[in-house]
Coordinates of C-alpha atoms in Angstrom, one line a residue:
M1262 CA 78.4 126.8 106.9
R1263 CA 75.9 125.6 104.3
S1264 CA 74.6 126.7 101.0
A1265 CA 70.9 127.2 100.2
T1266 CA 70.8 123.5 99.1
G1267 CA 72.1 122.4 102.5
Q1268 CA 75.4 121.1 101.1
I1269 CA 78.8 122.0 102.6
P1270 CA 80.6 124.1 100.0
A1271 CA 83.8 122.9 98.3
V1272 CA 87.0 124.2 99.6
N1273 CA 88.5 126.8 97.3
P1274 CA 92.1 125.9 96.6
V1275 CA 93.2 129.6 96.4
S1276 CA 91.0 130.9 99.3
T1277 CA 92.7 132.4 102.3
T1278 CA 89.7 131.9 104.5
P1279 CA 90.2 128.9 106.8
Y1280 CA 87.6 126.3 106.6
P1281 CA 85.6 126.8 109.9
K1282 CA 85.0 123.1 110.6
R1283 CA 88.5 121.9 109.8
W1284 CA 89.4 120.5 113.3
W1285 CA 86.0 118.7 113.5
A1286 CA 86.6 117.4 110.0
L1287 CA 90.1 116.2 111.0
A1288 CA 88.6 114.2 113.9
V1289 CA 86.2 112.5 111.6
L1290 CA 89.0 111.7 109.1
M1291 CA 91.0 110.0 111.8
L1292 CA 88.4 107.2 111.9
P1293 CA 89.3 105.7 108.5
V1294 CA 92.9 106.5 109.1
L1295 CA 93.0 104.5 112.3
L1296 CA 90.9 101.7 110.9
V1297 CA 93.0 101.1 107.7
S1298 CA 96.3 101.3 109.6
V1299 CA 95.0 99.0 112.3
D1300 CA 93.8 96.6 109.7
N1301 CA 97.3 96.4 108.2
T1302 CA 98.7 94.9 111.4
V1303 CA 95.8 93.6 113.5
L1304 CA 95.8 90.4 111.5
S1305 CA 99.3 89.6 112.7
F1306 CA 98.0 88.7 116.1
A1307 CA 95.2 86.6 114.7
L1308 CA 97.5 84.5 112.5
P1309 CA 98.0 81.7 115.1
V1310 CA 94.3 81.4 115.7
I1311 CA 93.5 81.5 111.9
S1312 CA 96.2 78.9 111.4
A1313 CA 94.5 76.6 113.9
Q1314 CA 91.0 77.0 112.6
L1315 CA 91.3 77.4 108.8
N1316 CA 94.5 75.3 108.4
P1317 CA 96.1 77.5 105.7
T1318 CA 99.3 76.5 103.9
G1319 CA 102.4 78.7 104.5
T1320 CA 101.7 80.4 101.1
Q1321 CA 98.0 81.0 101.9
L1322 CA 99.0 82.4 105.3
L1323 CA 101.3 85.0 103.6
W1324 CA 98.6 85.8 101.1
I1325 CA 96.0 86.4 103.8
T1326 CA 98.4 89.1 105.1
D1327 CA 99.7 90.4 101.8
I1328 CA 96.7 90.6 99.5
Y1329 CA 95.1 93.5 101.3
P1330 CA 98.0 95.9 101.1
L1331 CA 98.9 94.6 97.6
I1332 CA 95.6 95.6 96.2
L1333 CA 95.7 98.9 97.9
A1334 CA 99.2 99.6 96.6
G1335 CA 98.1 98.9 93.0
L1336 CA 94.9 101.0 93.2
L1337 CA 95.9 104.0 95.4
V1338 CA 97.2 106.0 92.4
P1339 CA 94.1 105.6 90.3
A1340 CA 91.9 106.1 93.4
G1341 CA 93.7 109.4 94.1
S1342 CA 93.2 110.5 90.6
L1343 CA 89.5 109.5 90.7
G1344 CA 89.1 111.5 93.9
D1345 CA 90.6 114.6 92.3
R1346 CA 88.1 114.2 89.4
L1347 CA 84.9 113.2 91.2
G1348 CA 85.4 114.7 94.6
R1349 CA 87.5 113.4 97.5
R1350 CA 84.6 113.4 100.1
R1351 CA 82.4 111.4 97.7
L1352 CA 85.1 108.8 97.1
L1353 CA 85.8 108.6 100.8
L1354 CA 82.1 107.8 101.6
V1355 CA 81.8 105.2 98.9
G1356 CA 84.9 103.5 100.1
G1357 CA 83.8 103.6 103.7
T1358 CA 80.5 102.0 102.8
G1359 CA 82.1 99.1 100.8
F1360 CA 84.8 98.6 103.4
T1361 CA 82.2 98.2 106.1
V1362 CA 80.1 95.6 104.2
I1363 CA 83.1 93.5 103.1
S1364 CA 84.7 93.6 106.5
A1365 CA 81.5 92.0 107.9
A1366 CA 81.7 89.3 105.3
A1367 CA 85.4 88.6 106.1
A1368 CA 84.5 88.1 109.7
F1369 CA 82.6 84.8 108.9
A1370 CA 85.0 83.4 106.3
P1371 CA 84.8 79.5 106.4
T1372 CA 88.0 78.9 104.5
A1373 CA 91.4 80.4 103.8
D1374 CA 90.5 81.1 100.2
W1375 CA 87.3 82.9 101.3
L1376 CA 89.4 85.1 103.6
I1377 CA 91.9 85.9 101.0
A1378 CA 89.1 87.0 98.6
A1379 CA 87.5 89.1 101.2
R1380 CA 90.8 90.8 102.1
A1381 CA 91.3 91.6 98.4
A1382 CA 87.9 93.3 98.2
M1383 CA 88.7 95.2 101.4
G1384 CA 91.9 96.4 99.6
F1385 CA 89.7 97.6 96.7
F1386 CA 87.5 99.8 98.9
G1387 CA 90.4 100.7 101.2
A1388 CA 92.1 102.3 98.3
M1389 CA 89.3 104.8 98.1
L1390 CA 89.7 105.8 101.7
M1391 CA 93.3 106.8 102.3
P1392 CA 94.2 109.2 99.5
A1393 CA 91.0 111.1 100.2
T1394 CA 91.9 111.7 103.9
L1395 CA 95.3 113.2 103.3
S1396 CA 94.2 115.3 100.3
I1397 CA 91.2 116.7 102.2
I1398 CA 93.6 117.7 105.0
R1399 CA 95.9 119.4 102.6
N1400 CA 93.1 121.4 101.2
M1401 CA 91.5 122.3 104.5
F1402 CA 94.6 123.6 106.2
E1403 CA 96.3 126.3 104.3
D1404 CA 98.3 127.8 107.2
A1405 CA 101.7 126.1 107.2
V1406 CA 101.8 125.6 111.0
E1407 CA 98.3 124.3 111.2
R1408 CA 98.8 122.0 108.2
R1409 CA 102.0 120.5 109.7
T1410 CA 100.2 119.9 113.0
A1411 CA 97.3 118.3 111.2
I1412 CA 99.6 116.1 109.1
A1413 CA 101.5 115.2 112.3
I1414 CA 98.2 114.1 113.9
W1415 CA 97.3 112.2 110.8
A1416 CA 100.7 110.5 110.6
A1417 CA 100.6 109.7 114.3
G1418 CA 97.2 108.1 113.8
F1419 CA 98.5 106.2 110.8
S1420 CA 101.7 104.9 112.3
G1421 CA 100.1 104.6 115.8
G1422 CA 97.2 102.7 114.3
A1423 CA 99.7 100.2 112.8
A1424 CA 101.2 99.8 116.2
L1425 CA 97.8 99.6 117.8
G1426 CA 96.8 96.8 115.6
P1427 CA 98.3 94.0 117.6
I1428 CA 96.9 95.5 120.8
V1429 CA 93.4 95.7 119.4
G1430 CA 93.9 92.2 118.1
G1431 CA 95.0 90.9 121.5
V1432 CA 92.0 92.4 123.3
L1433 CA 89.5 91.1 120.8
L1434 CA 91.0 87.7 120.5
E1435 CA 91.0 87.3 124.3
H1436 CA 87.2 87.7 124.4
F1437 CA 85.9 86.9 120.9
S1438 CA 86.6 84.8 117.8
W1439 CA 89.2 85.9 115.2
G1440 CA 86.4 87.3 113.0
S1441 CA 86.0 90.2 115.5
I1442 CA 89.1 91.9 114.1
F1443 CA 87.1 92.5 110.9
L1444 CA 83.8 93.3 112.5
M1445 CA 85.3 96.2 114.3
A1446 CA 85.1 98.2 111.0
V1447 CA 81.4 98.5 111.4
P1448 CA 81.3 100.6 114.6
V1449 CA 84.4 102.6 113.5
L1450 CA 83.1 103.6 110.0
L1451 CA 79.4 104.2 110.8
P1452 CA 80.2 107.5 112.5
L1453 CA 82.2 108.5 109.4
L1454 CA 79.3 107.7 107.1
I1455 CA 76.9 109.7 109.4
A1456 CA 79.1 112.7 110.3
G1457 CA 81.1 112.9 107.0
P1458 CA 78.5 114.6 104.9
L1459 CA 78.0 117.2 107.8
V1460 CA 81.5 118.3 108.5
L1461 CA 83.8 117.2 105.6
P1462 CA 84.2 119.7 102.7
E1463 CA 84.2 118.6 99.1
S1464 CA 87.3 119.4 97.0
K1465 CA 88.4 118.6 93.5
D1466 CA 91.3 119.2 91.1
P1467 CA 90.1 121.7 88.4
N1468 CA 92.4 119.9 86.0
P1469 CA 92.7 116.3 87.1
G1470 CA 94.6 113.5 85.4
A1471 CA 92.7 111.2 83.2
I1472 CA 91.5 107.8 84.5
D1473 CA 93.5 105.4 82.3
P1474 CA 92.6 101.7 82.5
L1475 CA 95.8 100.6 80.8
S1476 CA 97.9 102.5 83.4
I1477 CA 95.9 100.8 86.2
A1478 CA 96.6 97.4 84.7
L1479 CA 100.3 98.2 84.4
V1480 CA 100.4 99.2 88.1
M1481 CA 98.9 95.9 89.1
L1482 CA 101.2 94.0 86.7
T1483 CA 104.1 95.7 88.4
M1484 CA 103.2 95.1 92.0
A1485 CA 101.7 91.6 92.1
P1486 CA 104.5 89.8 90.2
L1487 CA 107.1 91.7 92.1
V1488 CA 105.8 90.5 95.5
Y1489 CA 105.2 87.0 94.2
S1490 CA 108.8 86.8 92.9
I1491 CA 110.2 87.7 96.3
K1492 CA 107.9 85.3 98.1
H1493 CA 108.7 82.5 95.7
F1494 CA 112.5 83.1 95.9
A1495 CA 112.4 82.9 99.6
T1496 CA 110.8 79.4 99.5
A1497 CA 112.1 77.9 96.2
G1498 CA 115.2 79.9 95.4
F1499 CA 116.0 81.6 92.2
D1500 CA 114.3 79.5 89.5
L1501 CA 112.6 80.1 86.2
Q1502 CA 109.3 81.1 87.9
T1503 CA 111.1 83.7 90.0
A1504 CA 112.9 85.1 87.0
L1505 CA 109.8 85.3 84.8
T1506 CA 107.6 87.0 87.4
L1507 CA 110.4 89.5 88.1
V1508 CA 110.8 90.3 84.4
V1509 CA 107.1 90.9 84.1
A1510 CA 107.2 93.3 87.0
V1511 CA 110.1 95.2 85.6
I1512 CA 108.7 95.4 82.1
A1513 CA 105.3 96.6 83.4
G1514 CA 106.9 99.2 85.6
V1515 CA 108.9 100.6 82.6
L1516 CA 105.9 100.6 80.4
F1517 CA 103.8 102.4 83.0
T1518 CA 106.5 105.1 83.5
R1519 CA 106.9 105.6 79.7
R1520 CA 103.1 105.9 79.3
Q1521 CA 102.8 108.6 82.0
L1522 CA 105.7 110.6 80.5
A1523 CA 104.0 110.5 77.0
R1524 CA 100.6 111.8 78.2
N1525 CA 99.8 115.5 78.4
N1526 CA 97.8 115.0 81.6
P1527 CA 99.0 111.7 83.1
M1528 CA 97.3 109.7 85.8
L1529 CA 100.5 110.0 87.8
D1530 CA 103.1 112.7 87.1
V1531 CA 106.3 110.5 87.5
R1532 CA 108.4 113.6 87.0
L1533 CA 107.8 114.4 90.6
F1534 CA 110.4 111.7 91.4
T1535 CA 113.1 113.8 89.8
N1536 CA 112.8 116.1 92.8
P1537 CA 115.2 114.6 95.4
R1538 CA 113.3 115.9 98.4
F1539 CA 110.1 114.3 97.0
S1540 CA 111.7 110.9 96.1
G1541 CA 113.7 110.9 99.3
A1542 CA 110.6 111.5 101.4
V1543 CA 108.7 108.7 99.6
A1544 CA 111.6 106.3 100.2
A1545 CA 111.7 107.2 103.9
N1546 CA 108.0 106.6 104.1
L1547 CA 108.2 103.2 102.4
L1548 CA 111.2 101.9 104.4
A1549 CA 109.8 103.1 107.7
V1550 CA 106.6 101.0 107.1
F1551 CA 108.8 98.1 105.7
A1552 CA 110.5 98.0 109.1
L1553 CA 107.3 98.3 111.2
V1554 CA 105.3 95.6 109.4
G1555 CA 108.3 93.2 109.1
F1556 CA 108.9 93.6 112.8
L1557 CA 105.3 92.9 113.7
Y1558 CA 105.2 89.8 111.6
F1559 CA 107.8 88.3 113.8
V1560 CA 107.0 89.8 117.2
S1561 CA 103.3 88.8 117.2
Q1562 CA 104.1 85.1 116.6
H1563 CA 107.1 85.1 119.0
M1564 CA 105.1 86.6 121.9
Q1565 CA 102.4 84.0 121.6
L1566 CA 103.9 80.9 120.1
V1567 CA 107.4 81.1 121.6
S1568 CA 107.0 83.0 124.9
G1569 CA 103.6 81.5 125.5
H1570 CA 101.7 84.7 126.3
S1571 CA 98.0 85.0 125.6
P1572 CA 96.9 87.4 122.8
L1573 CA 95.9 90.0 125.4
Q1574 CA 99.1 89.7 127.4
A1575 CA 101.2 89.9 124.3
S1576 CA 99.3 93.0 123.0
F1577 CA 99.9 94.9 126.2
L1578 CA 103.6 94.2 126.2
L1579 CA 103.7 96.3 123.0
L1580 CA 102.0 99.3 124.6
P1581 CA 105.3 101.2 125.2
G1582 CA 106.0 101.0 121.4
L1583 CA 102.6 102.4 120.6
A1584 CA 103.0 105.2 123.0
M1585 CA 106.4 106.1 121.6
T1586 CA 105.0 106.1 118.0
V1587 CA 102.3 108.7 118.9
I1588 CA 104.4 110.8 121.2
M1589 CA 107.4 111.1 118.9
G1590 CA 105.2 111.7 115.9
L1591 CA 103.8 114.8 117.6
L1592 CA 107.1 116.0 119.1
V1593 CA 109.0 115.9 115.8
V1594 CA 107.0 119.0 114.7
K1595 CA 109.0 121.0 117.3
M1596 CA 112.2 119.1 116.7
V1597 CA 112.5 120.3 113.1
K1598 CA 112.5 123.9 114.3
R1599 CA 115.9 123.2 115.9
F1600 CA 117.4 120.5 113.7
K1601 CA 117.6 119.9 110.0
P1602 CA 114.7 117.7 108.7
S1603 CA 117.3 115.5 106.9
H1604 CA 119.1 114.8 110.2
V1605 CA 115.9 114.1 112.1
V1606 CA 114.6 111.6 109.5
A1607 CA 118.0 109.9 109.3
F1608 CA 118.1 109.7 113.1
A1609 CA 114.6 108.2 113.1
L1610 CA 115.6 105.5 110.6
M1611 CA 118.8 104.8 112.7
L1612 CA 116.5 104.1 115.7
S1613 CA 114.7 101.5 113.6
S1614 CA 118.1 99.9 112.7
L1615 CA 119.0 99.8 116.3
A1616 CA 115.7 98.2 117.1
F1617 CA 116.4 95.4 114.6
A1618 CA 119.8 94.8 116.1
L1619 CA 118.3 94.5 119.5
V1620 CA 115.8 92.0 118.2
A1621 CA 118.6 89.9 116.8
Y1622 CA 120.2 89.8 120.2
S1623 CA 117.0 89.3 122.1
A1624 CA 115.9 86.4 119.9
R1625 CA 119.2 84.7 120.5
V1626 CA 119.0 85.0 124.3
E1627 CA 115.2 84.6 124.4
S1628 CA 114.5 87.9 126.1
D1629 CA 111.0 89.4 126.0
L1630 CA 112.3 92.6 127.6
G1631 CA 114.7 93.2 124.8
I1632 CA 111.9 92.8 122.2
I1633 CA 109.7 95.2 124.2
L1634 CA 112.5 97.8 124.2
A1635 CA 113.2 97.2 120.6
F1636 CA 109.6 97.9 119.7
A1637 CA 109.7 101.1 121.7
L1638 CA 112.8 102.2 119.7
L1639 CA 111.1 101.2 116.5
G1640 CA 107.9 103.0 117.4
A1641 CA 109.8 106.3 118.1
G1642 CA 111.6 106.1 114.8
I1643 CA 108.5 105.3 112.8
G1644 CA 106.5 108.1 114.4
M1645 CA 109.1 110.7 113.5
A1646 CA 109.9 109.4 110.0
E1647 CA 106.2 109.1 109.0
T1648 CA 105.2 112.6 110.1
L1649 CA 108.1 114.3 108.3
S1650 CA 108.0 112.3 105.2
N1651 CA 104.3 112.8 104.6
D1652 CA 104.6 116.6 105.3
I1653 CA 107.4 116.8 102.8
I1654 CA 105.5 114.9 100.2
M1655 CA 102.3 116.9 100.5
T1656 CA 104.1 120.3 100.5
S1657 CA 106.0 119.4 97.4
V1658 CA 102.9 119.8 95.2
P1659 CA 100.2 122.5 94.9
A1660 CA 97.0 121.9 96.9
P1661 CA 94.8 121.1 93.9
K1662 CA 97.2 118.1 93.2
A1663 CA 96.9 116.8 96.7
G1664 CA 95.0 113.7 95.6
A1665 CA 97.9 112.5 93.4
A1666 CA 100.5 113.4 96.0
S1667 CA 98.6 111.7 98.8
A1668 CA 98.1 108.6 96.6
I1669 CA 101.9 108.4 96.1
S1670 CA 102.4 108.7 99.9
E1671 CA 99.9 106.0 100.5
T1672 CA 101.3 103.8 97.8
A1673 CA 104.7 104.0 99.5
Y1674 CA 103.1 103.1 102.8
E1675 CA 101.2 100.1 101.4
T1676 CA 104.2 99.0 99.2
G1677 CA 106.3 99.1 102.4
S1678 CA 103.7 97.0 104.1
V1679 CA 103.7 94.4 101.3
M1680 CA 107.5 94.3 101.1
G1681 CA 107.9 94.1 104.9
T1682 CA 105.9 90.9 105.0
A1683 CA 107.0 89.5 101.6
V1684 CA 110.7 90.1 102.2
L1685 CA 111.3 89.8 105.9
G1686 CA 108.4 87.4 106.4
S1687 CA 109.5 85.1 103.6
I1688 CA 113.1 85.1 104.8
L1689 CA 111.9 84.2 108.3
N1690 CA 109.7 81.4 107.0
A1691 CA 112.6 80.1 104.7
V1692 CA 115.1 79.9 107.6
Y1693 CA 112.4 78.3 109.8
A1694 CA 111.7 75.6 107.2
A1695 CA 115.4 74.9 106.8
R1696 CA 116.1 74.5 110.5
V1697 CA 113.0 72.9 112.0
V1698 CA 113.4 69.2 112.8
V1699 CA 110.3 67.1 112.9
P1700 CA 110.8 64.1 115.2
E1701 CA 110.2 60.6 114.0
G1702 CA 106.7 59.3 114.8
V1703 CA 104.9 62.3 113.1
D1704 CA 103.1 61.2 110.0
A1705 CA 104.1 62.7 106.7
A1706 CA 101.1 65.1 106.2
A1707 CA 101.4 66.5 109.7
A1708 CA 105.2 66.9 109.2
D1709 CA 104.7 68.9 106.1
V1710 CA 102.3 71.3 108.0
A1711 CA 104.8 71.6 110.8
R1712 CA 107.7 72.5 108.4
E1713 CA 105.7 75.3 106.8
T1714 CA 105.1 77.7 109.8
L1715 CA 105.5 77.9 113.5
G1716 CA 101.7 78.1 113.8
G1717 CA 101.4 74.9 111.8
A1718 CA 103.9 73.2 114.2
T1719 CA 101.9 74.4 117.2
S1720 CA 98.7 73.0 115.7
V1721 CA 100.3 69.6 114.9
A1722 CA 101.7 69.4 118.4
Q1723 CA 98.3 69.6 120.0
H1724 CA 97.5 66.2 118.5
L1725 CA 100.7 64.5 119.6
E1726 CA 101.8 62.7 122.7
P1727 CA 103.3 65.1 125.3
A1728 CA 106.9 64.0 124.9
L1729 CA 106.7 64.1 121.1
A1730 CA 104.8 67.4 121.1
E1731 CA 107.4 69.1 123.4
Q1732 CA 110.2 67.8 121.1
L1733 CA 108.6 69.3 118.0
L1734 CA 107.7 72.6 119.7
D1735 CA 111.3 73.0 121.1
S1736 CA 112.7 72.5 117.6
A1737 CA 110.1 74.8 116.0
R1738 CA 110.6 77.6 118.4
H1739 CA 114.4 77.6 118.1
A1740 CA 114.1 77.4 114.3
F1741 CA 111.7 80.4 114.4
D1742 CA 114.0 82.5 116.5
S1743 CA 117.0 81.6 114.3
G1744 CA 115.0 83.0 111.4
A1745 CA 114.3 86.1 113.4
V1746 CA 118.1 86.7 114.0
Y1747 CA 118.8 86.5 110.2
T1748 CA 115.8 88.6 109.4
S1749 CA 116.6 91.3 112.0
L1750 CA 120.2 91.7 110.8
I1751 CA 119.0 92.2 107.2
G1752 CA 116.4 94.8 108.5
A1753 CA 119.1 96.6 110.5
V1754 CA 121.3 96.9 107.4
V1755 CA 118.4 98.1 105.2
M1756 CA 117.5 100.9 107.7
V1757 CA 121.1 102.1 107.9
L1758 CA 121.1 102.4 104.1
A1759 CA 117.8 104.2 104.3
A1760 CA 119.2 106.8 106.8
L1761 CA 122.1 107.5 104.4
V1762 CA 119.7 108.1 101.6
A1763 CA 117.6 110.5 103.7
L1764 CA 120.7 112.5 104.6
R1765 CA 121.6 112.9 101.0
T1766 CA 118.1 113.5 99.4
L1767 CA 116.5 115.7 102.1
R1768 CA 119.5 118.0 102.8
S1769 CA 117.8 120.9 101.0
V1770 CA 114.5 120.6 102.9
K1771 CA 113.7 123.5 105.3
M1772 CA 110.7 123.8 107.7

């Protein structure tokens, strides 16, 4: 349905007439959803290859992974507000164009610093994509059953895409260079840029929050120092630098909150968090992704560098987990008709806790089967928790405010992604560094590289005599799996606490 000008009309927030192309539009919206979620985790399988070819330090390796979700987390809220003001479809297409171009540049990065910079730019444009997708869905689907189904498909694509990342990475790395994991953005987003103007409706908030540069700066000053303090603590302990960066993050967060409360039309209405069901759903969203990304940081390296599988073999071993993520994300729509949503979310988070406990056991006995089963359990829990938490978040606000609500949902997702790598990844690296033993005969520079990451040790071993290489690799692999045990036990405890929070905060939710 087009106007005389040939443009698709904007969705009327108060209209009761369903948008006729809503299911076609949903199919188009799944393209950026899958791409961004895949991009969050596809890099994990390329880390060993990138380590060998770009020779990053341990800190650079973490920043290659972290900088993308970090920039997204800081910019999602202002991007959501900008979409409410200028138009969600317009922002989606601008973000898609920029993401495509920068992804192509990242594919040919000659150094680790170049790749970090490219990932940061991808985060900038990626922030324009995700709030727009969920807010467009919220405005297209006014029928509650249709909306919940659409959000379930969206969430299944999001969490399934995160699980699909290692599989896509494995297939690409088996046949192409590591840059192919970034080049895949081109064929995925081109259909969006072509079909988007034809099937996606435009929608805006008639009374959007103001774009506030100071608030944007405060968000960034909250997120970046917070993640840095956690990373630094894991490697250097609690020192002056850790304390200062943590203080900066806390002060910036407090100032941001006070600024939003003082404004008549804030960029982000922080009062939403006084609603237990809203804050509980955001917490469930964040912690589910925390578990998923932290898990993948370990399992991708274990499968390749400890178990010795090729990237393709390792990726297909994770297929059961991907299938469970998608299947349970869709089935949970029917489950909440029979069980209380709070119980379902808590059960989902407990599955994640059980998965971490199984990883701790499997790493100790060096069992790939245990890790595969653990990922299947984790996938089931993530699929259920992501679907319900996003539905609760989006239905807690009026449709015209969908951009702000979806930005909060996406911020929780990306924050969970950052924290999963920063917390669990840093703890894993710290335990590894403390336990690896570099044999005598390895020069000092190579020994430093081997002590930083398992990928570094593997790279160093390639240039040693066979006996010395085997001695180093044996120590490095055992040190890595020792770190996985500690990391998994921490993850299990965190997910139990998350389940208890969900039981308490979501008990009034009805569907």
